[in-house]
Tab-separated table of C-alpha atoms in Angstrom:
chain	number	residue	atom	x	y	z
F	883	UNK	CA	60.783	59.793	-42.214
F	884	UNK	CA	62.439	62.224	-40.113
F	885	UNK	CA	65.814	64.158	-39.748
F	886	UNK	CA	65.741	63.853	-35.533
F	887	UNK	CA	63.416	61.095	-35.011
F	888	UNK	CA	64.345	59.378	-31.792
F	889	UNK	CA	65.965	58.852	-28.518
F	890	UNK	CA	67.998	56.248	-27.727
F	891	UNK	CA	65.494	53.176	-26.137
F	892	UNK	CA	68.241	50.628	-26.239
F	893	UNK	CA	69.048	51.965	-22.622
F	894	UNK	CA	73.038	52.727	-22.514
F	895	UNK	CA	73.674	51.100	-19.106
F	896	UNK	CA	72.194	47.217	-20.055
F	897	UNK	CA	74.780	47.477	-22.417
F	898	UNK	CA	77.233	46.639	-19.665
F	899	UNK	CA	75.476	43.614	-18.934
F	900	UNK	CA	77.842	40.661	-18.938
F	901	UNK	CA	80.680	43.397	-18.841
F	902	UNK	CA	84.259	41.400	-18.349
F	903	UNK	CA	87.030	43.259	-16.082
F	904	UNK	CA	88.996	45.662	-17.711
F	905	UNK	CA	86.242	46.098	-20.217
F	906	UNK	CA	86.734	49.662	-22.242
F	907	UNK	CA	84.403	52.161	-23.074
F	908	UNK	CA	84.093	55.555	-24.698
F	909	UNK	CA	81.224	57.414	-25.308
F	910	UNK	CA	80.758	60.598	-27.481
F	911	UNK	CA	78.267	62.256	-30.085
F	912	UNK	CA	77.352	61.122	-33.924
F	913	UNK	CA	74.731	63.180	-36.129
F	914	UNK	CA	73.112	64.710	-32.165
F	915	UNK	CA	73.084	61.085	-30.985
F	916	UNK	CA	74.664	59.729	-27.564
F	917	UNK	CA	77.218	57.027	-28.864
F	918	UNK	CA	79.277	54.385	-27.263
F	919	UNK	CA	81.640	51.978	-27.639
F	920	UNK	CA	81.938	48.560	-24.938
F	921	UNK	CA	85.051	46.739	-25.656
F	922	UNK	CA	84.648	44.016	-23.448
F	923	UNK	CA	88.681	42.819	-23.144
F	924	UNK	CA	91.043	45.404	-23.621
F	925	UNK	CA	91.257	48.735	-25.210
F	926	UNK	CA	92.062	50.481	-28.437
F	927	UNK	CA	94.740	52.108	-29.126
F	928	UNK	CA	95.323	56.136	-29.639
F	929	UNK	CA	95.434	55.076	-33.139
F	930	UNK	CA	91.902	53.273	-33.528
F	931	UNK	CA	90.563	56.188	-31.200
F	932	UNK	CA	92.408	58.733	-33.974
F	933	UNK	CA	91.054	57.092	-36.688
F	934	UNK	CA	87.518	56.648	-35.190
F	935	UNK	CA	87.382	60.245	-34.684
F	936	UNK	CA	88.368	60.706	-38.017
F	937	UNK	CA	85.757	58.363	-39.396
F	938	UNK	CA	83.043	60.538	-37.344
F	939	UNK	CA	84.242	63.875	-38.944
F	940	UNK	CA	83.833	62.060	-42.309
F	941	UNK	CA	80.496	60.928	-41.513
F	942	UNK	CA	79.434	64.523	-39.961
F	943	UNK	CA	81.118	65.594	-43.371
F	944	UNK	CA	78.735	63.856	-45.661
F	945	UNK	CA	75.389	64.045	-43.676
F	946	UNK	CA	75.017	66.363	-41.633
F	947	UNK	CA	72.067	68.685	-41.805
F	948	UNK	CA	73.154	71.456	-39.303
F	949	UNK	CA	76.896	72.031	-40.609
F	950	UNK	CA	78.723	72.151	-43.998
F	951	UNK	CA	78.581	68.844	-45.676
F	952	UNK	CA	77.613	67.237	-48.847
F	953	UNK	CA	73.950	66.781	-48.341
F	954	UNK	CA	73.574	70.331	-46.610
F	955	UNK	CA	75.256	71.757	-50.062
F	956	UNK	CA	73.470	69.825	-52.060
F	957	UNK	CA	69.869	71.326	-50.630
F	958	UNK	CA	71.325	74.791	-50.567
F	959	UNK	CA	73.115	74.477	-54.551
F	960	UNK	CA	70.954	72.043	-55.532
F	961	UNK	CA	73.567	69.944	-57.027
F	962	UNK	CA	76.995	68.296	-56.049
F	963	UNK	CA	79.467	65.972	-57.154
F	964	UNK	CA	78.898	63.155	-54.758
F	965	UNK	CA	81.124	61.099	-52.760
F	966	UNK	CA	80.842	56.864	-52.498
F	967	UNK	CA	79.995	57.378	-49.158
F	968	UNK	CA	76.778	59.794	-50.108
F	969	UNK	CA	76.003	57.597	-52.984
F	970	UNK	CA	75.752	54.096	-51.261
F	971	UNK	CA	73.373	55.943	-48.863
F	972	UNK	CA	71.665	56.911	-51.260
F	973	UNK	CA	71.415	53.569	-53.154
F	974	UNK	CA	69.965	52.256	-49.651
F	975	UNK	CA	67.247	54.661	-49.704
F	976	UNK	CA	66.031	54.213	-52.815
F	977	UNK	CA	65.781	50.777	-51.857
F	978	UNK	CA	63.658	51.313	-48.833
F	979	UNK	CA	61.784	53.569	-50.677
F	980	UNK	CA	60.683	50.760	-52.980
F	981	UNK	CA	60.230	48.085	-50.160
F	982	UNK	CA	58.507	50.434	-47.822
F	983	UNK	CA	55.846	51.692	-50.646
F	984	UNK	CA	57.500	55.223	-50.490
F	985	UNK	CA	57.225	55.270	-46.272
F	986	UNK	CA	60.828	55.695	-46.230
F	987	UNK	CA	61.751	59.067	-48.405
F	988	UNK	CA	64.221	61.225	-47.879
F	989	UNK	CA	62.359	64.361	-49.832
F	990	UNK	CA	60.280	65.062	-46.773
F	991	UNK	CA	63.178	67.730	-45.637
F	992	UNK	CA	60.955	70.505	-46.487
F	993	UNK	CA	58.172	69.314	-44.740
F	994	UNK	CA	59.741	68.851	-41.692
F	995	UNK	CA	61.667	72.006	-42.041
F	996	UNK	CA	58.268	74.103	-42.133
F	997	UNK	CA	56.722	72.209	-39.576
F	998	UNK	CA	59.862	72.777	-37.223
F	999	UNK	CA	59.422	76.672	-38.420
F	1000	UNK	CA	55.901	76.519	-37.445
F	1001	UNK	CA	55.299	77.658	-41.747
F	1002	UNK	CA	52.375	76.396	-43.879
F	1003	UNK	CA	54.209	72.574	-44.944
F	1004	UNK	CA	55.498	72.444	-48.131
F	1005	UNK	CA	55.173	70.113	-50.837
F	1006	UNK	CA	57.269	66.906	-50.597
F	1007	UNK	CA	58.928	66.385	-53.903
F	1008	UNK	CA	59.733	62.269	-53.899
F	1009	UNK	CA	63.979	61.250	-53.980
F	1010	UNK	CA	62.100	59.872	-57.629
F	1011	UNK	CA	63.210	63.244	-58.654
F	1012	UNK	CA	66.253	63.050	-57.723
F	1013	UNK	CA	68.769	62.786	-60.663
F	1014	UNK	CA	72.217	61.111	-60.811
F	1015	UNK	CA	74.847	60.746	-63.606
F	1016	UNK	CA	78.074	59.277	-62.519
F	1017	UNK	CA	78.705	60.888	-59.033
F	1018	UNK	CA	76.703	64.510	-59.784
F	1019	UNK	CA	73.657	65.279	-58.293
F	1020	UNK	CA	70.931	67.307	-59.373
F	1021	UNK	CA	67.894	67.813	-56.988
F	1022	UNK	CA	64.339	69.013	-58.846
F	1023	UNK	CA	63.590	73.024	-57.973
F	1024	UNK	CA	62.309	72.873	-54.479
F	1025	UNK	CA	63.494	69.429	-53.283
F	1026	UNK	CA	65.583	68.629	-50.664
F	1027	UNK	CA	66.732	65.766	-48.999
F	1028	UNK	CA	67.132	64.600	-45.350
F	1029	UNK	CA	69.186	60.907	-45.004
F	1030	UNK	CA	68.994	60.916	-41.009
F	1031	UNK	CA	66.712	58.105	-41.400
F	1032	UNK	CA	69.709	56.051	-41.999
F	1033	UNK	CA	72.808	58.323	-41.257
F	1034	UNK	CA	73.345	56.754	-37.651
F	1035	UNK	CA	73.152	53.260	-38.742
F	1036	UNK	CA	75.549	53.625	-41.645
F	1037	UNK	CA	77.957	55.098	-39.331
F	1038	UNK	CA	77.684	52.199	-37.173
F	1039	UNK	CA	77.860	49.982	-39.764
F	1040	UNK	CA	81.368	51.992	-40.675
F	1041	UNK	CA	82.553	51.852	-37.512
F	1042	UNK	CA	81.731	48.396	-36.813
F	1043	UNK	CA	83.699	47.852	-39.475
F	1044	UNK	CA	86.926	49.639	-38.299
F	1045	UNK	CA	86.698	48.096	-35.448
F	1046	UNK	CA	86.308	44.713	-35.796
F	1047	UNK	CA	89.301	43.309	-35.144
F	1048	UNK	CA	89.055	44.579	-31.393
F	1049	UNK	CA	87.038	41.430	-30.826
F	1050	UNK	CA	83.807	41.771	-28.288
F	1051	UNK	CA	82.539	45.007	-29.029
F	1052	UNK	CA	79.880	47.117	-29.040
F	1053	UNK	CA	78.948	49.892	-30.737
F	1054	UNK	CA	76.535	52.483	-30.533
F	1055	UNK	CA	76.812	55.418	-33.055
F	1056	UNK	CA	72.967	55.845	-32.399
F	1057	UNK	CA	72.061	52.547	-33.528
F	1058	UNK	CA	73.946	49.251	-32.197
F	1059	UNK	CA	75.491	46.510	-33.756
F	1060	UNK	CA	77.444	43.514	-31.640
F	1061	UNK	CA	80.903	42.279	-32.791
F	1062	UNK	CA	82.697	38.951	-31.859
F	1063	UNK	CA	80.222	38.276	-29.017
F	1064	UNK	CA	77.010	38.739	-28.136
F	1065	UNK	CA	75.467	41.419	-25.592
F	1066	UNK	CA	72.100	41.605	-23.555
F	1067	UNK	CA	70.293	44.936	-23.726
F	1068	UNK	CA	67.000	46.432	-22.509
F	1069	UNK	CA	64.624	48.072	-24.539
F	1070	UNK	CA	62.580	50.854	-23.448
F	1071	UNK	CA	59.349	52.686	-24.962
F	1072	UNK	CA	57.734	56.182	-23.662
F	1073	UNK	CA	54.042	54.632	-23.450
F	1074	UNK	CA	54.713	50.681	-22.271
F	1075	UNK	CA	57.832	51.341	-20.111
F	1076	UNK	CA	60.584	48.664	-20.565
F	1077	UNK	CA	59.989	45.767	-22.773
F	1078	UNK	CA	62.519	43.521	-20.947
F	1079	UNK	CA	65.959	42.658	-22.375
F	1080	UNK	CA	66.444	41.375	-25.748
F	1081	UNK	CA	70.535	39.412	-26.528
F	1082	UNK	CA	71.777	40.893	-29.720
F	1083	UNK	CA	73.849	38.594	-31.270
F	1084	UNK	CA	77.263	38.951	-32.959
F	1085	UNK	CA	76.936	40.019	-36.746
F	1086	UNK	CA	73.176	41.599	-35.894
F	1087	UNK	CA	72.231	44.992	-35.723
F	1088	UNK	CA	69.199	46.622	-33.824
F	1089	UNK	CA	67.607	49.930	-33.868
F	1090	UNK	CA	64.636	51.740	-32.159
F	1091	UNK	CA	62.445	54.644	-33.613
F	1092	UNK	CA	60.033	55.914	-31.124
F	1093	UNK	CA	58.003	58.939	-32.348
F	1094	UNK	CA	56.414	60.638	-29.388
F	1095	UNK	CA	59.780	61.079	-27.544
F	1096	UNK	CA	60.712	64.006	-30.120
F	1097	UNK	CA	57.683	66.648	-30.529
F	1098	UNK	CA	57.587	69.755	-32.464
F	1099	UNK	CA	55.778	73.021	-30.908
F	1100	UNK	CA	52.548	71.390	-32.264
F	1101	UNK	CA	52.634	68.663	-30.553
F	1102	UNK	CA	53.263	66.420	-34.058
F	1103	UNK	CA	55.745	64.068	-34.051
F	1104	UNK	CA	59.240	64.889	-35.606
F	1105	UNK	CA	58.609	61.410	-37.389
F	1106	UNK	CA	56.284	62.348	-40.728
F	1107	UNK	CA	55.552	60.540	-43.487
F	1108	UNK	CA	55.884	62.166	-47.071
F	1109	UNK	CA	52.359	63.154	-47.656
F	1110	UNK	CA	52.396	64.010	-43.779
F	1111	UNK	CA	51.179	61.201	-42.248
F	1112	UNK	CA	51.544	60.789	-38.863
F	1113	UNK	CA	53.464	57.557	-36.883
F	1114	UNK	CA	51.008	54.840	-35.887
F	1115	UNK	CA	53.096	53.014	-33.305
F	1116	UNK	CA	54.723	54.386	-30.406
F	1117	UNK	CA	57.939	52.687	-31.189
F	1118	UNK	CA	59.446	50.113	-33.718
F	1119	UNK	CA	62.343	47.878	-32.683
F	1120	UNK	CA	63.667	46.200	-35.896
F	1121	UNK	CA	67.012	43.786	-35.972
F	1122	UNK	CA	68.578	43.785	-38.906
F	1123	UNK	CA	72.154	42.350	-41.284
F	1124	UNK	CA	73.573	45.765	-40.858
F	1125	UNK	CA	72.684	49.009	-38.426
F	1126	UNK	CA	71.747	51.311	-41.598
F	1127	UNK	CA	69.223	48.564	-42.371
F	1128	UNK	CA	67.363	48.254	-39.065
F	1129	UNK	CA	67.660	51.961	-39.066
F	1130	UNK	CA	65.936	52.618	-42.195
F	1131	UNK	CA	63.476	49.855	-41.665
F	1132	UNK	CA	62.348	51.238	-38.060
F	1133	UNK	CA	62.141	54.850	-39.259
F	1134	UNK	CA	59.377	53.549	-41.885
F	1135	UNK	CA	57.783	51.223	-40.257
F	1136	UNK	CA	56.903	53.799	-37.532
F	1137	UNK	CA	54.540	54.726	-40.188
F	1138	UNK	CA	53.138	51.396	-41.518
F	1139	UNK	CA	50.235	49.314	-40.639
F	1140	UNK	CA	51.513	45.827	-39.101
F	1141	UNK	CA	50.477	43.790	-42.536
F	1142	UNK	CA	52.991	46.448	-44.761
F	1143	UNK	CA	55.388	46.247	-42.385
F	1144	UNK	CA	55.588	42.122	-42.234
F	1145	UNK	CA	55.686	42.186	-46.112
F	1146	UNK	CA	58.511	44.520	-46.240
F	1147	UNK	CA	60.162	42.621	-43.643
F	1148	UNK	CA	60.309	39.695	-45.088
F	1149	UNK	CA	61.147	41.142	-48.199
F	1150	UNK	CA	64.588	42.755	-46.480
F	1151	UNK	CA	65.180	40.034	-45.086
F	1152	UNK	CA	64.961	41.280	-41.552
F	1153	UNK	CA	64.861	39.665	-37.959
F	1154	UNK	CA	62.322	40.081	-35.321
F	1155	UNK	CA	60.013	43.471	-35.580
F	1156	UNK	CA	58.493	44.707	-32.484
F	1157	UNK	CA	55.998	47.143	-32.682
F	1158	UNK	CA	54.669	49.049	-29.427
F	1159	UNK	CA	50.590	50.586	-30.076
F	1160	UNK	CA	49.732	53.483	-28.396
F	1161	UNK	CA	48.439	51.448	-25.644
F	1162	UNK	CA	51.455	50.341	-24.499
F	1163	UNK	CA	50.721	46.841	-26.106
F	1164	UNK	CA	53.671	45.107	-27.737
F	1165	UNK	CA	53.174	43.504	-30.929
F	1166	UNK	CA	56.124	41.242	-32.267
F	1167	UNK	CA	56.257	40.419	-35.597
């Protein structure tokens, strides 16, 4: 797991495909990510766009990494009184740290951090150490956390939410999901070139880790598994129930052998997993 582990492969203009007249669109930032909306009839009001904003800030609020929020004061005080919000993440994670065999775990902050600082890596303290009663928060000395293996899809997910009575939409806050209608989009990965187009229908979620697009000064992928392990696949596509799912799942399965990853799968109860080798050979599970 990573904290900037991707580009965006689900390429922004295939979106558009099937695009109705007077179709709206905004696009903007979440958590570094390009993000989008497609409303395919109509437009939203100031008020939605208000109150999307809003939700962002929220999000940024919570999760971000790079700016005061609740996870960034929780590594720096090593404790916080949590909001829902941090704690449903967090009750996602701990479930993909189970299902994934500990792939997915959010204590690999300081590793990352000292590989990004070009320091000797530090030893990953597991989220298992991680303590909770009622909403406070108590990391173990020398842990932190890192939840942008997930961040993007849960804001999706929020958003989707908020936006759902819009009709066709679809939204992008660095993972997609489709509402009211479904939506053709091409996939992309750095070694195979495009994959060809893939319809996401309405209710499903995709997202798209691909390691090698994102490179510390090393030359080792910003996607690192906690005992440092590096990606074996040169990227995941994963469809999903919900964005923060297919997020998770693709984020850890960048680091799984195919047979772990079609156990997990199944046991998440996910839709199709493709998996791209380093050869540029595309594996779909």
């Amino acid at each position: 797991m990573t904290t900037r582990r991707r580009v965006l492969t689900i390429m922004a203009g295939a979106a558009l495909a099937g695009r109705a007249a007077g179709a709206a669109e905004w696009q903007g930032r979440v958590m570094g990510a390009e993000a989008r909306l497609l409303i395919r009839a109509g437009r939203a009001s100031d008020q939605v766009m208000s109150d999307l904003h809003a939700r962002i800030a929220r999000i940024e609020a919570t999760f971000s990494l790079h700016a005061p929020s609740e996870l960034s004061r929780l590594n720096r005080q090593g404790h916080v009184e949590a909001s829902g919000l941090l704690l449903d993440a967090l009750h996602l994670a701990r479930r993909m740290h189970r299902a994934t065999g500990g792939a997915f775990d959010p204590g690999v902050q300081p590793l990352w951090q000292a590989l990004a600082q070009g320091t000797v890596p530090a030893r990953v303290l597991p989220m298992a150490g991680l303590q909770r009663r009622g909403r406070h928060l108590r990391l173990a000395p020398g842990q932190a956390l890192t939840l942008n293996g997930l961040a993007q899809g849960l804001a999706t997910d929020l958003v989707a939410q908020d936006l759902a009575h819009l009709g066709e939409v679809l939204v992008d806050m660095g993972e997609t999901c489709a509402l009211g209608g479904d939506f053709r989009l091409d996939l992309e990965d750095p070694a195979a070139g495009s994959l060809g187009q893939v319809t996401l229908r309405a209710g499903r979620a995709i997202a798209t880790t691909s390691p090698g697009a994102l490179l510390f000064a090393s030359g080792a992928s910003h996607v690192i598994g906690p005992h440092g392990q590096p990606p074996l696949w040169s990227s995941v596509t994963v469809e999903a129930p919900t964005a923060a799912l297919a997020d998770a799942a693709s984020t850890a399965f960048a680091l799984m052998p195919a047979p772990a990853i079609r156990r997990a799968a199944l046991g998440l109860g996910l839709g199709p997993v493709r998996l791209v080798d380093p050869r540029g050979d595309l594996i779909t599970l």
